[in-house]
């Protein structure tokens, strides 16, 4: 029983550490803030292709988080990267990878695509 309590405490501490560390390199933007800047940036939808085809933010490119490592050459380090997924979990993972690879300006849509009220495109 004591082992389980220690394990839960360690997992919670690790989660809090990652959350606060992530805030040092990932800026979470409201939809209004996101709209203000994404046209001058690289707008990346990190969901899977079938999700992207079902509807995505107008102007977004689809680079699924599962392919991000192999497709880093498609992104420029000298331009901001605006990320979104359905919620925010996958875009946070993508942001972590980009940060480790030297990207500096990384932004995430608060609440993800499910909270988006702007223009979308469907295939």
XYZ file of C-alpha atoms in Angstrom:
123
model
C 0.000 0.000 0.000
C 2.794 2.423 0.885
C 4.421 1.665 -2.481
C 1.242 2.704 -4.314
C 1.057 5.973 -2.400
C 4.707 6.736 -3.185
C 4.137 5.859 -6.839
C 1.115 8.186 -7.071
C 3.042 11.028 -5.412
C 6.003 10.550 -7.777
C 3.708 10.492 -10.826
C 1.915 13.638 -9.682
C 5.214 15.409 -9.027
C 6.514 14.407 -12.459
C 3.309 15.638 -14.108
C 3.523 18.995 -12.343
C 7.196 19.332 -13.249
C 6.481 18.682 -16.944
C 3.525 21.084 -16.912
C 5.550 23.982 -15.487
C 8.627 23.202 -17.592
C 6.475 23.132 -20.726
C 5.214 26.615 -19.956
C 8.769 27.934 -20.403
C 8.817 27.076 -24.121
C 5.163 26.633 -25.169
C 2.822 29.597 -25.234
C -0.874 28.721 -25.088
C -3.021 31.196 -27.019
C -6.720 31.943 -26.975
C -8.502 31.664 -30.319
C -8.307 35.441 -30.768
C -4.553 35.501 -30.096
C -4.084 32.470 -32.363
C -5.934 34.179 -35.234
C -3.815 37.333 -34.840
C -0.584 35.486 -35.545
C -1.090 32.243 -37.407
C -1.089 33.758 -40.906
C 2.532 34.883 -40.386
C 3.522 31.493 -38.987
C 3.645 27.815 -39.852
C 0.179 26.510 -38.960
C 0.403 22.793 -38.205
C -2.444 20.376 -37.466
C -0.848 17.442 -35.629
C -3.915 15.171 -35.820
C -4.061 12.067 -37.995
C -4.934 12.505 -41.719
C -8.502 11.212 -41.388
C -9.179 13.767 -38.637
C -7.601 16.515 -40.752
C -9.734 15.545 -43.776
C -12.855 15.723 -41.602
C -12.203 19.417 -40.996
C -9.241 21.666 -40.253
C -8.380 25.316 -39.790
C -8.135 27.079 -43.127
C -4.476 27.261 -44.189
C -3.204 24.485 -41.917
C -0.758 21.786 -42.976
C -1.150 18.278 -41.638
C 1.928 16.834 -39.954
C 0.651 14.183 -37.518
C 2.538 14.014 -34.228
C 3.268 10.362 -35.081
C 5.264 11.573 -38.139
C 6.713 14.772 -36.654
C 10.223 13.409 -36.038
C 10.572 12.210 -39.657
C 9.096 15.398 -41.141
C 11.013 18.053 -39.184
C 12.766 19.108 -42.408
C 9.425 20.545 -43.573
C 9.488 23.139 -40.776
C 11.575 26.288 -40.518
C 13.221 27.215 -37.232
C 13.209 30.918 -38.134
C 9.404 31.172 -38.264
C 6.895 30.713 -35.440
C 5.103 27.361 -35.276
C 1.401 27.355 -34.393
C 0.171 23.915 -33.366
C -3.199 22.406 -32.678
C -4.814 19.005 -32.285
C -8.289 17.936 -31.204
C -7.765 18.933 -27.565
C -4.236 19.856 -26.554
C -2.399 16.653 -25.654
C -0.866 15.815 -29.028
C 0.084 19.399 -29.817
C 1.858 19.583 -26.433
C 3.814 16.427 -27.333
C 4.717 17.924 -30.720
C 5.809 21.155 -29.021
C 8.076 19.223 -26.669
C 9.739 17.494 -29.628
C 10.143 20.778 -31.522
C 11.668 22.432 -28.462
C 14.181 19.588 -28.108
C 15.115 20.074 -31.780
C 15.849 23.778 -31.326
C 12.606 25.527 -32.286
C 12.092 28.703 -30.266
C 8.684 30.208 -31.098
C 6.089 27.503 -30.406
C 2.422 28.296 -29.833
C -0.594 26.113 -29.085
C -4.309 26.744 -29.584
C -6.046 26.678 -26.210
C -8.670 23.933 -26.185
C -7.648 22.663 -29.627
C -9.767 22.217 -32.732
C -12.846 21.152 -30.758
C -13.051 24.710 -29.343
C -12.315 26.434 -32.678
C -15.110 28.686 -33.973
C -13.318 30.197 -36.985
C -13.262 29.145 -40.636
C -12.613 25.512 -41.443
C -12.059 23.484 -44.568
C -13.234 19.928 -45.206
C -11.971 17.515 -47.843
